[in-house]
PDB file of C-alpha atoms in Angstrom:
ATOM      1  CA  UNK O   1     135.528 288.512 -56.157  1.00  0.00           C
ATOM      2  CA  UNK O   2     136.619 288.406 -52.333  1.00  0.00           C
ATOM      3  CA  UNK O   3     137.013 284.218 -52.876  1.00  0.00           C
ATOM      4  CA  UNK O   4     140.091 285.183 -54.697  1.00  0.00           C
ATOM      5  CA  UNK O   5     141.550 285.766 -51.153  1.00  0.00           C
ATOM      6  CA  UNK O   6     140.539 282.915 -49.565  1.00  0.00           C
ATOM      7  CA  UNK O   7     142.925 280.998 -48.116  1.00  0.00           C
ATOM      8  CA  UNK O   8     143.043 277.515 -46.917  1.00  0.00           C
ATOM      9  CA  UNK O   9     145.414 276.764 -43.700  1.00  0.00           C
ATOM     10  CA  UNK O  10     147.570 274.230 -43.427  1.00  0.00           C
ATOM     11  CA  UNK O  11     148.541 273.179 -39.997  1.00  0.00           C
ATOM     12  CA  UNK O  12     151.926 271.459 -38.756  1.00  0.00           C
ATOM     13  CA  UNK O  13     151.667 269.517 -35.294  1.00  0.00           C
ATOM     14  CA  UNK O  14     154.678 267.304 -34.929  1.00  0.00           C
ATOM     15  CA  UNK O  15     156.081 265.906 -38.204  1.00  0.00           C
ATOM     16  CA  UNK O  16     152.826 266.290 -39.516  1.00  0.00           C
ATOM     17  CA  UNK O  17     150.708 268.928 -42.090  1.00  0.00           C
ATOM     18  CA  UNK O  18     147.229 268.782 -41.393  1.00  0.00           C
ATOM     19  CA  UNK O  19     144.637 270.720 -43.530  1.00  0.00           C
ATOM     20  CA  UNK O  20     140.914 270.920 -43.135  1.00  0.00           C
ATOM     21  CA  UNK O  21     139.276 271.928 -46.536  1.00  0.00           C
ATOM     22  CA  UNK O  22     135.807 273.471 -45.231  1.00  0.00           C
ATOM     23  CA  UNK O  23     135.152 275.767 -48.049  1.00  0.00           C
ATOM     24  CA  UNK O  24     133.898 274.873 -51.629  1.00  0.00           C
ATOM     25  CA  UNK O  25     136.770 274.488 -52.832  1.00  0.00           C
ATOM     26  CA  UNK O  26     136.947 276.391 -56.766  1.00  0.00           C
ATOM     27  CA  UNK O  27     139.932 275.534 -59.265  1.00  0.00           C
ATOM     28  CA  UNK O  28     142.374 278.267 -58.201  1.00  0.00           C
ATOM     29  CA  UNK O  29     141.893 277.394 -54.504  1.00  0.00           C
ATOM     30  CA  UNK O  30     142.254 274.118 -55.262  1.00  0.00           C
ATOM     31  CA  UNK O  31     145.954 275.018 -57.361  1.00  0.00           C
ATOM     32  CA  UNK O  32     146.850 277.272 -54.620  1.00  0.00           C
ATOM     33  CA  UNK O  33     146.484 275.074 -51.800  1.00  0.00           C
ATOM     34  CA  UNK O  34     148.521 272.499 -53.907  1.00  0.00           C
ATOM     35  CA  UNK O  35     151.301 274.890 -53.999  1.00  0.00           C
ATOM     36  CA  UNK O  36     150.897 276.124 -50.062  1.00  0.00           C
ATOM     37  CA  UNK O  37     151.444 272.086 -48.914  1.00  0.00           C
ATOM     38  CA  UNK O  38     154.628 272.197 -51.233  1.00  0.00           C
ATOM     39  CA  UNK O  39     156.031 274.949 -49.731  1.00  0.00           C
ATOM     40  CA  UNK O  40     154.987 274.207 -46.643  1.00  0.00           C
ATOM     41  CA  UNK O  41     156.803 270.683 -46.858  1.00  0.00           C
ATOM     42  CA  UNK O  42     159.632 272.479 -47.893  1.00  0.00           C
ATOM     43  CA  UNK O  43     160.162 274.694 -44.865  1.00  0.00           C
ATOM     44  CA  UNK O  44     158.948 271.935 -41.994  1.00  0.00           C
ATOM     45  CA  UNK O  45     159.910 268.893 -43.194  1.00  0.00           C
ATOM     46  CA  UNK O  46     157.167 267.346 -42.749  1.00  0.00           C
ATOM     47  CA  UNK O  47     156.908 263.535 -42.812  1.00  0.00           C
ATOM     48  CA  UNK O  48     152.961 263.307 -43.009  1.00  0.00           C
ATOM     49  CA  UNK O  49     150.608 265.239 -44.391  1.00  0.00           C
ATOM     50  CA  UNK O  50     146.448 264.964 -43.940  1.00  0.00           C
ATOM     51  CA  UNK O  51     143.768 266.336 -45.888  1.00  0.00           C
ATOM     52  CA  UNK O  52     140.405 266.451 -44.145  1.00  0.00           C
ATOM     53  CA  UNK O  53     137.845 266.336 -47.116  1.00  0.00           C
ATOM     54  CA  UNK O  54     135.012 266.168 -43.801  1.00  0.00           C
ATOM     55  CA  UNK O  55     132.348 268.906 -45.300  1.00  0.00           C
ATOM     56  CA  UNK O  56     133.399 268.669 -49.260  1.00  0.00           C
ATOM     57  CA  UNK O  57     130.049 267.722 -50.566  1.00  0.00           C
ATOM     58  CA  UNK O  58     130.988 267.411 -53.981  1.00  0.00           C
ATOM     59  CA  UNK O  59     134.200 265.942 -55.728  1.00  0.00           C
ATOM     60  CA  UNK O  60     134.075 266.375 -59.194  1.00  0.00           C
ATOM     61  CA  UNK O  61     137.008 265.381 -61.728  1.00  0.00           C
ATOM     62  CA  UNK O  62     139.488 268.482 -61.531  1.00  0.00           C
ATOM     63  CA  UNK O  63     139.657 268.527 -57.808  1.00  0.00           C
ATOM     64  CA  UNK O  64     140.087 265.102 -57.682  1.00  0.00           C
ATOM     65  CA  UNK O  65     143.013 265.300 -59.633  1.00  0.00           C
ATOM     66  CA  UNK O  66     144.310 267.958 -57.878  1.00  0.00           C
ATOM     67  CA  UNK O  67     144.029 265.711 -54.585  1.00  0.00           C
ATOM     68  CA  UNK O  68     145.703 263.546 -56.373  1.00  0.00           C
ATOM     69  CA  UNK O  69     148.425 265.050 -57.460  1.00  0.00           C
ATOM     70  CA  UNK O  70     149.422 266.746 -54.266  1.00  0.00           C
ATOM     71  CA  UNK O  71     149.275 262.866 -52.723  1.00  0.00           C
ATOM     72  CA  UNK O  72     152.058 262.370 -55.448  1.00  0.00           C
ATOM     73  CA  UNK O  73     153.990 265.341 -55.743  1.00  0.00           C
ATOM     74  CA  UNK O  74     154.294 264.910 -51.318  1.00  0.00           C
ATOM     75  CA  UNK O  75     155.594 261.677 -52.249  1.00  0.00           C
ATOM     76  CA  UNK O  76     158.112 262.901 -54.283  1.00  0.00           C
ATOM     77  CA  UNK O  77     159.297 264.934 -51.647  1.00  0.00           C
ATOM     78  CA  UNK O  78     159.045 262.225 -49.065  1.00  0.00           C
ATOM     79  CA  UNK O  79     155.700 262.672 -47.695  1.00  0.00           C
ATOM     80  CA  UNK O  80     152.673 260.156 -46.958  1.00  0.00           C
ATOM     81  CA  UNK O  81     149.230 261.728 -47.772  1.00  0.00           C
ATOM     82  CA  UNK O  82     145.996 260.329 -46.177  1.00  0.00           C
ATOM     83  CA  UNK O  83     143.144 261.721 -46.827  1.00  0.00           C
ATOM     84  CA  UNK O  84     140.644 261.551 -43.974  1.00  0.00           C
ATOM     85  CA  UNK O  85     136.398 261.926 -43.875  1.00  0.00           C
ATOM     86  CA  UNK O  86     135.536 260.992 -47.535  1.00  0.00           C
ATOM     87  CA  UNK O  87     131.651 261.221 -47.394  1.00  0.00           C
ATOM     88  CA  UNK O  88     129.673 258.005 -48.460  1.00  0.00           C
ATOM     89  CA  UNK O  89     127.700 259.541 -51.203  1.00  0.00           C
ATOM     90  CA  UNK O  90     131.149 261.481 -52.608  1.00  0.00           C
ATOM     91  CA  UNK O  91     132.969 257.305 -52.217  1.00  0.00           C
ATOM     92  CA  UNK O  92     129.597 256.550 -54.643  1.00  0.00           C
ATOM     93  CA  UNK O  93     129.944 258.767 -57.089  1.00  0.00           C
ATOM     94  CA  UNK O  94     133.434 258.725 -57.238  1.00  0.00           C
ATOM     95  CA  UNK O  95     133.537 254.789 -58.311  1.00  0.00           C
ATOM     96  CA  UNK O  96     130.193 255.529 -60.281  1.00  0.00           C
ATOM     97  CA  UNK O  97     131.693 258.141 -62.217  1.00  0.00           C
ATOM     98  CA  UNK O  98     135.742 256.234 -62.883  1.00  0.00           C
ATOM     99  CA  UNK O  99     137.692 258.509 -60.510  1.00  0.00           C
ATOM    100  CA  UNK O 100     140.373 257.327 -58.473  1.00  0.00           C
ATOM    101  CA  UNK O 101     142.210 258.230 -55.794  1.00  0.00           C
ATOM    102  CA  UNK O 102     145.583 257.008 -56.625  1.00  0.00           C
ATOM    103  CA  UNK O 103     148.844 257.154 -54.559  1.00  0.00           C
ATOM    104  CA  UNK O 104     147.209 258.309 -51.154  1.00  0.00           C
ATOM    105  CA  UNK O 105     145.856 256.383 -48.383  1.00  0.00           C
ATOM    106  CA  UNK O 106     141.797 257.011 -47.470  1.00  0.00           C
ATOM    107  CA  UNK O 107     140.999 256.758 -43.262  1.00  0.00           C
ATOM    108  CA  UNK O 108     137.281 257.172 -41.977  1.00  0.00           C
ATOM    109  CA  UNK O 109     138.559 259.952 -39.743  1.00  0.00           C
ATOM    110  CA  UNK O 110     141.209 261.941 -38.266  1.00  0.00           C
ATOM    111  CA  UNK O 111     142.268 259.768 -35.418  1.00  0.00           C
ATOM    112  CA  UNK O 112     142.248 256.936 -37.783  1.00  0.00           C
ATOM    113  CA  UNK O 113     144.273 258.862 -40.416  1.00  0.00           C
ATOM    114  CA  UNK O 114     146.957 259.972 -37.465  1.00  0.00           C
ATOM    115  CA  UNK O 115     147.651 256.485 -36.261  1.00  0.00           C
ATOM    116  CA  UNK O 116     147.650 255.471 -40.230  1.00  0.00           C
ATOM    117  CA  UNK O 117     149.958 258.066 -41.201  1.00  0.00           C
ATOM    118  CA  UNK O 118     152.357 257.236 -37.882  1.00  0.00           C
ATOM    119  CA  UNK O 119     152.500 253.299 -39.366  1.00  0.00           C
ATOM    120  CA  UNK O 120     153.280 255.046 -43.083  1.00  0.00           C
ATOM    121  CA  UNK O 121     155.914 257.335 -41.944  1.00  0.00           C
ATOM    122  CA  UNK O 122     157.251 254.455 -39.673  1.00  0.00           C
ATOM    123  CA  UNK O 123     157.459 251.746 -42.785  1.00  0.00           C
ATOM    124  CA  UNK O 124     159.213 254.604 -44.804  1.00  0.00           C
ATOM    125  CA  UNK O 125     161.665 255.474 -42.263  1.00  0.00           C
ATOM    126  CA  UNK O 126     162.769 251.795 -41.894  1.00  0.00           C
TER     127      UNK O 126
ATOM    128  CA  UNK N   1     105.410 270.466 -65.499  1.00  0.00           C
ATOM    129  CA  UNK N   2     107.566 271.129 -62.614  1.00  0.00           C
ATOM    130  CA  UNK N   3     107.806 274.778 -61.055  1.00  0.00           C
ATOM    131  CA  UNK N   4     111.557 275.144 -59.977  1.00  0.00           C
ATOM    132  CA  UNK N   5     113.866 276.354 -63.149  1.00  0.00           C
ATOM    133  CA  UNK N   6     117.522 277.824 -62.313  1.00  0.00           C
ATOM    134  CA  UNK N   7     119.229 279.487 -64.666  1.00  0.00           C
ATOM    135  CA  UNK N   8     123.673 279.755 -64.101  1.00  0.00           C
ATOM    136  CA  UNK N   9     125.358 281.649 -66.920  1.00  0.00           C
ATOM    137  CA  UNK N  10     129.335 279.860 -66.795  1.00  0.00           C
ATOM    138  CA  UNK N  11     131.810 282.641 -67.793  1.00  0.00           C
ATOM    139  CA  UNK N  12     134.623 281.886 -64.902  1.00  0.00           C
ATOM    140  CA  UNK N  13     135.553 278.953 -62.192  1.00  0.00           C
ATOM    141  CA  UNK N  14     133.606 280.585 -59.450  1.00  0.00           C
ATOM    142  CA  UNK N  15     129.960 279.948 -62.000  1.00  0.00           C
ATOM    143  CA  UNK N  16     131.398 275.967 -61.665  1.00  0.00           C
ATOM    144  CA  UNK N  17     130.624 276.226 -57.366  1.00  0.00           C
ATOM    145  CA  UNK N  18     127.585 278.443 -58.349  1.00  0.00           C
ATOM    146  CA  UNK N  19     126.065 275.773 -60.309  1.00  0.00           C
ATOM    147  CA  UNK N  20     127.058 272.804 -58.394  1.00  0.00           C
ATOM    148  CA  UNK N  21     125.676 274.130 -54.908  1.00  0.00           C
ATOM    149  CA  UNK N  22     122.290 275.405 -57.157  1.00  0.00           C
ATOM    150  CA  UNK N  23     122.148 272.252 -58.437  1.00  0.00           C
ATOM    151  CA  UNK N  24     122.375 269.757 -55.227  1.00  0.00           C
ATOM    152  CA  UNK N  25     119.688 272.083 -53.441  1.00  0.00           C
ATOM    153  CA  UNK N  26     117.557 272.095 -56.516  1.00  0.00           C
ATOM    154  CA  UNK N  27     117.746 268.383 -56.097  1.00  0.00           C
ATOM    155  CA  UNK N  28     117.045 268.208 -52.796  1.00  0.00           C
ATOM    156  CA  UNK N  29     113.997 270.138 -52.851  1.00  0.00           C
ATOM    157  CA  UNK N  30     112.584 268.350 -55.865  1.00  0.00           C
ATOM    158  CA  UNK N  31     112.905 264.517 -53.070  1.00  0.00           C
ATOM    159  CA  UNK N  32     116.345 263.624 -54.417  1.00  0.00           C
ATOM    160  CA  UNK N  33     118.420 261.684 -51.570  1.00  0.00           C
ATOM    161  CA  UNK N  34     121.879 262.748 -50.412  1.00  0.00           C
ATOM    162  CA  UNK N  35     123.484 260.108 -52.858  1.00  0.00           C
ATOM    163  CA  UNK N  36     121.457 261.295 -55.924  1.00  0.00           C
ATOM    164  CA  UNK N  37     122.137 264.937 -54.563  1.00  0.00           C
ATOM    165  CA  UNK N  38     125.534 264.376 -55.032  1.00  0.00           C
ATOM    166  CA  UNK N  39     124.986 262.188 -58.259  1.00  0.00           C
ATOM    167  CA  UNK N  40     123.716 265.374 -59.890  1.00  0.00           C
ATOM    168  CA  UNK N  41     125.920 267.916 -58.667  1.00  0.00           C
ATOM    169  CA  UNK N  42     128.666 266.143 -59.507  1.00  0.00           C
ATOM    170  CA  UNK N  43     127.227 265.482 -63.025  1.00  0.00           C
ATOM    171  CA  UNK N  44     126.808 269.819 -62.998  1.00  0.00           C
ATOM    172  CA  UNK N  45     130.162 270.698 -62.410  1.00  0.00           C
ATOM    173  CA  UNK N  46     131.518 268.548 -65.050  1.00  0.00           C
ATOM    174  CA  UNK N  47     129.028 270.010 -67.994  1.00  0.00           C
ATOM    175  CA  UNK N  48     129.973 273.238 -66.268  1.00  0.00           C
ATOM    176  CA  UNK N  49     133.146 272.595 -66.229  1.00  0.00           C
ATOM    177  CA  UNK N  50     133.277 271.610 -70.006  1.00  0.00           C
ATOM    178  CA  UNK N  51     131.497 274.770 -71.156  1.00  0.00           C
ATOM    179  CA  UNK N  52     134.335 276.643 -69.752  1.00  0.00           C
ATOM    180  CA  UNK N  53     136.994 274.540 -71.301  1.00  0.00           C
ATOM    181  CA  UNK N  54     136.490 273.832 -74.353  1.00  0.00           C
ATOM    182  CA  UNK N  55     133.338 277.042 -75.390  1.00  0.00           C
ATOM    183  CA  UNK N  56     134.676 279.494 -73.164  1.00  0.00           C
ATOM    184  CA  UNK N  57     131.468 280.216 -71.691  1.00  0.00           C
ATOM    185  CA  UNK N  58     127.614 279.261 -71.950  1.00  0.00           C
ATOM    186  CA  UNK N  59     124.818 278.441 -69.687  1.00  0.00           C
ATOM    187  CA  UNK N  60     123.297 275.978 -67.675  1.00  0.00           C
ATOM    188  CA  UNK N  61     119.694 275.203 -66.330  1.00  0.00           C
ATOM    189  CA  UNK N  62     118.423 273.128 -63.990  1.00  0.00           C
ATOM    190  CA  UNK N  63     114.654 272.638 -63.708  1.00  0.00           C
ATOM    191  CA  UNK N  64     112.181 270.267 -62.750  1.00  0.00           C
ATOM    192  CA  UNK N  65     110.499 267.913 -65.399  1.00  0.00           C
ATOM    193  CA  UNK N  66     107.225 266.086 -64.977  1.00  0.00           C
ATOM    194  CA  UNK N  67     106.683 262.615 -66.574  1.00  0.00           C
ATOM    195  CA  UNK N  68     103.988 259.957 -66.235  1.00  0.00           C
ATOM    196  CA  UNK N  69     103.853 260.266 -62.578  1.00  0.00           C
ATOM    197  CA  UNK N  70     107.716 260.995 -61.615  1.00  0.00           C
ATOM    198  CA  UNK N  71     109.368 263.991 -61.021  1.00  0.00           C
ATOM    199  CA  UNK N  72     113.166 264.408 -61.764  1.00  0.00           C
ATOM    200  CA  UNK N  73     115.475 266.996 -62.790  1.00  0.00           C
ATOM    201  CA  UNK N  74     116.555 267.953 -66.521  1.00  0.00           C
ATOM    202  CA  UNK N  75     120.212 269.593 -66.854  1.00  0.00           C
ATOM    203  CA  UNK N  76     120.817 271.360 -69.791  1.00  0.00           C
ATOM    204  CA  UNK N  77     124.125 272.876 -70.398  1.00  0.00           C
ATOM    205  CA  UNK N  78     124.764 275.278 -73.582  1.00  0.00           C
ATOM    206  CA  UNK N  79     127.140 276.790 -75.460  1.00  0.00           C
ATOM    207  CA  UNK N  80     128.072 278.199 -78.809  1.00  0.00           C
ATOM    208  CA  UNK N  81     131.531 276.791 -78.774  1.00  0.00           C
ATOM    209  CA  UNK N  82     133.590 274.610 -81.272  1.00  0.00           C
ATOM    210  CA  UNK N  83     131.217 271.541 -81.090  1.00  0.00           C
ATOM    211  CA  UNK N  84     132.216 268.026 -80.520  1.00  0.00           C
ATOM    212  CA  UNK N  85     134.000 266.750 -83.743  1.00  0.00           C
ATOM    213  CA  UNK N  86     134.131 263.009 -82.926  1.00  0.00           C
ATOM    214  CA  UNK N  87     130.782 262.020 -80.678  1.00  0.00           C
ATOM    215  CA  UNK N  88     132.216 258.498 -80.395  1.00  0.00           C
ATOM    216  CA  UNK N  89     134.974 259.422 -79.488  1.00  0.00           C
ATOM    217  CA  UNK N  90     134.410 261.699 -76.654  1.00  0.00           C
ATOM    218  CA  UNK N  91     132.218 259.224 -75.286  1.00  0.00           C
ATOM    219  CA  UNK N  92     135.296 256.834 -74.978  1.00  0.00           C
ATOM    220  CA  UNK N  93     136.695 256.692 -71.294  1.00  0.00           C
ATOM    221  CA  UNK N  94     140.286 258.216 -71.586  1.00  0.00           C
ATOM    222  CA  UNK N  95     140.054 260.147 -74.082  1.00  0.00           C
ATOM    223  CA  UNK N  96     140.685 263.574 -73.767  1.00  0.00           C
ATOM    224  CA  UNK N  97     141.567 267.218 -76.284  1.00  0.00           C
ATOM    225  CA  UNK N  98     141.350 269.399 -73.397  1.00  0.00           C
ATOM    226  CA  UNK N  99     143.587 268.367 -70.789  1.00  0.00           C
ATOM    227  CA  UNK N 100     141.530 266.388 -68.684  1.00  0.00           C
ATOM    228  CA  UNK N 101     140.951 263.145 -67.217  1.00  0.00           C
ATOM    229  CA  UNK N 102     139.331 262.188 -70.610  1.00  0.00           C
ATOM    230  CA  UNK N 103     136.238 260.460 -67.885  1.00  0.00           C
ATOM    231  CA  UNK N 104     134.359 263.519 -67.951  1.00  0.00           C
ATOM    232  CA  UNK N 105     131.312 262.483 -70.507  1.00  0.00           C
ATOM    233  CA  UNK N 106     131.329 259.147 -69.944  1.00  0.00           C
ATOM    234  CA  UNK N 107     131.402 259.108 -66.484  1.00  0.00           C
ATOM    235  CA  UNK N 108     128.576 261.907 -66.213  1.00  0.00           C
ATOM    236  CA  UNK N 109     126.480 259.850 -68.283  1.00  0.00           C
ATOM    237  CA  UNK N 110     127.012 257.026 -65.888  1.00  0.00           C
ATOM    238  CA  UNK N 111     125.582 259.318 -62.604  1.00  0.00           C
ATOM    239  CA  UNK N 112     122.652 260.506 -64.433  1.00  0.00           C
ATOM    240  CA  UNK N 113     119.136 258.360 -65.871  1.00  0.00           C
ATOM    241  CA  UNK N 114     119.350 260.050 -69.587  1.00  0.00           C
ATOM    242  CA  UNK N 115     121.961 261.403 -71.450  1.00  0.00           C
ATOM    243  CA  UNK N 116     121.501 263.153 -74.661  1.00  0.00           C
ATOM    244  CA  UNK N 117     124.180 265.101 -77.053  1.00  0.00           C
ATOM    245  CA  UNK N 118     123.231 267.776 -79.519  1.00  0.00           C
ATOM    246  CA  UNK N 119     126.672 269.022 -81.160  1.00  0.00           C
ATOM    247  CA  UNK N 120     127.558 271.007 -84.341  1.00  0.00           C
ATOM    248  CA  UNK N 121     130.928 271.440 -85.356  1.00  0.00           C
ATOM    249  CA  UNK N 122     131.242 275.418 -85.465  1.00  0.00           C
ATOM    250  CA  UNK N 123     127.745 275.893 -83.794  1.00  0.00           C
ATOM    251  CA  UNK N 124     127.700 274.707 -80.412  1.00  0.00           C
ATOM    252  CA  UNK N 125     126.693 271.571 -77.925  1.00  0.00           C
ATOM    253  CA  UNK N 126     123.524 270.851 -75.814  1.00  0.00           C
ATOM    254  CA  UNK N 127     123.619 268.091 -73.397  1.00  0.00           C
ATOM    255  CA  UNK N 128     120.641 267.125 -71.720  1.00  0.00           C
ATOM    256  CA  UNK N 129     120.792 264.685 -68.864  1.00  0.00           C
ATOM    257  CA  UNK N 130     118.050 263.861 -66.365  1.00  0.00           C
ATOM    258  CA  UNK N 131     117.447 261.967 -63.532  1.00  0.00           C
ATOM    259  CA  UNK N 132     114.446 260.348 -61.608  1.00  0.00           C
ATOM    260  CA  UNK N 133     113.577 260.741 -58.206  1.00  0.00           C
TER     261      UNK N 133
END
């Protein structure tokens, strides 16, 4: 299958990783672009690191937990997550269903999760 | 009875997306709302995602179901795997045997109207949820 070669990019801009997950995202993607931020923390050391959930339409249990462990596994390594553009019906159905989102920070958007994530890496640097 | 009946056969990951993307627009064209859209597709790609884990593979179908003046959907999800042992149990939030967040039942129940379990050990499980517009 060609998804098998899909890639998700993640972006640096400053101190910062930024990646926009705009396809449906399917288990390997989702472990790949766990290990891709890793790496990619690794080699820019990054301080910040944003993941744009914008045009997911569905979050179901495994890729939530994958979220959620790339929020914790960056903070391991140092790094604030926010996660920026959580629908309203994916917010419902997360606290409907029991999921959380545990160890990362949730903004409306990406301007708000930049000037969040400046504050977090600020507070951690002090 | 309702006219629109999908059939996705889960043998791999990628049949997870299939049925979760068949599923919202099923629900949208049957009057479901974005919430309730997202309600049941969720709900899909954790029976989907069960099949695979713990039966290997199976099937689910989505169709629309007629009754006493409403119109919702019916998931059915299949498979001729291992069977659920311990009913209660699984139904228990937490508790997990296949690596999981151990929410997966419960919480599925919770986004959907109905919620029904057929299981045999060594036979297979059917769950049958539904939801009204």
């Amino acid at each position: 299958m060609q998804e098998t070669y899909e890639k998700i990019p993640v972006l640096k801009i400053g101190d910062f990783l930024i990646t926009s997950i705009q396809v449906a995202l399917h288990d390997r993607l989702a472990l790949s672009l766990q290990d891709d931020i890793l790496n990619k923390i690794q080699e820019t050391n990054a301080k910040g690191l944003i993941i744009d959930v914008t045009t997911i339409d569905v979050l179901d249990s495994f890729i939530t937990r994958v979220l959620v462990e790339i929020a914790k596994m960056a903070n391991i390594m140092g790094v604030k997550t926010v996660l920026v553009g959580l629908q309203p019906a994916i917010a419902i159905t997360l606290v409907e269903f029991g999921m959380e989102l545990t160890g990362m920070h949730t903004s409306l958007n990406l301007e708000k999760g930049l000037e969040m994530l400046k504050e977090l890496v600020k507070e951690n640097e002090v | 009875m309702g006219g629109i009946e999908e059939t996705v056969p889960i043998n791999d990951e990628y049949d997870i997306v299939t049925a979760r993307s068949q599923g919202k627009s099923t629900a949208a064209s049957i009057g479901f709302g974005l919430v309730d859209q997202t309600r049941i597709s969720t709900a899909i790609s954790e029976l989907a995602r069960n099949i695979l884990r713990y039966a290997d593979s199976g099937v689910v179908y989505i169709r629309e179901v007629a009754s006493e003046g409403a119109t919702g959907v019916e998931i059915v999800a299949e498979d001729h795997g291992p069977g659920i042992a311990d009913l209660e149990l699984a139904m228990t939030n937490g508790h997990t045997t296949g690596g999981g967040l151990g929410a997966g039942l419960p919480g599925t129940k919770r986004l959907m109207d109905e919620f029904e379990i057929d299981t045999e050990v060594g036979r297979g499980t059917i769950v049958t949820a539904r939801k009204w517009v």
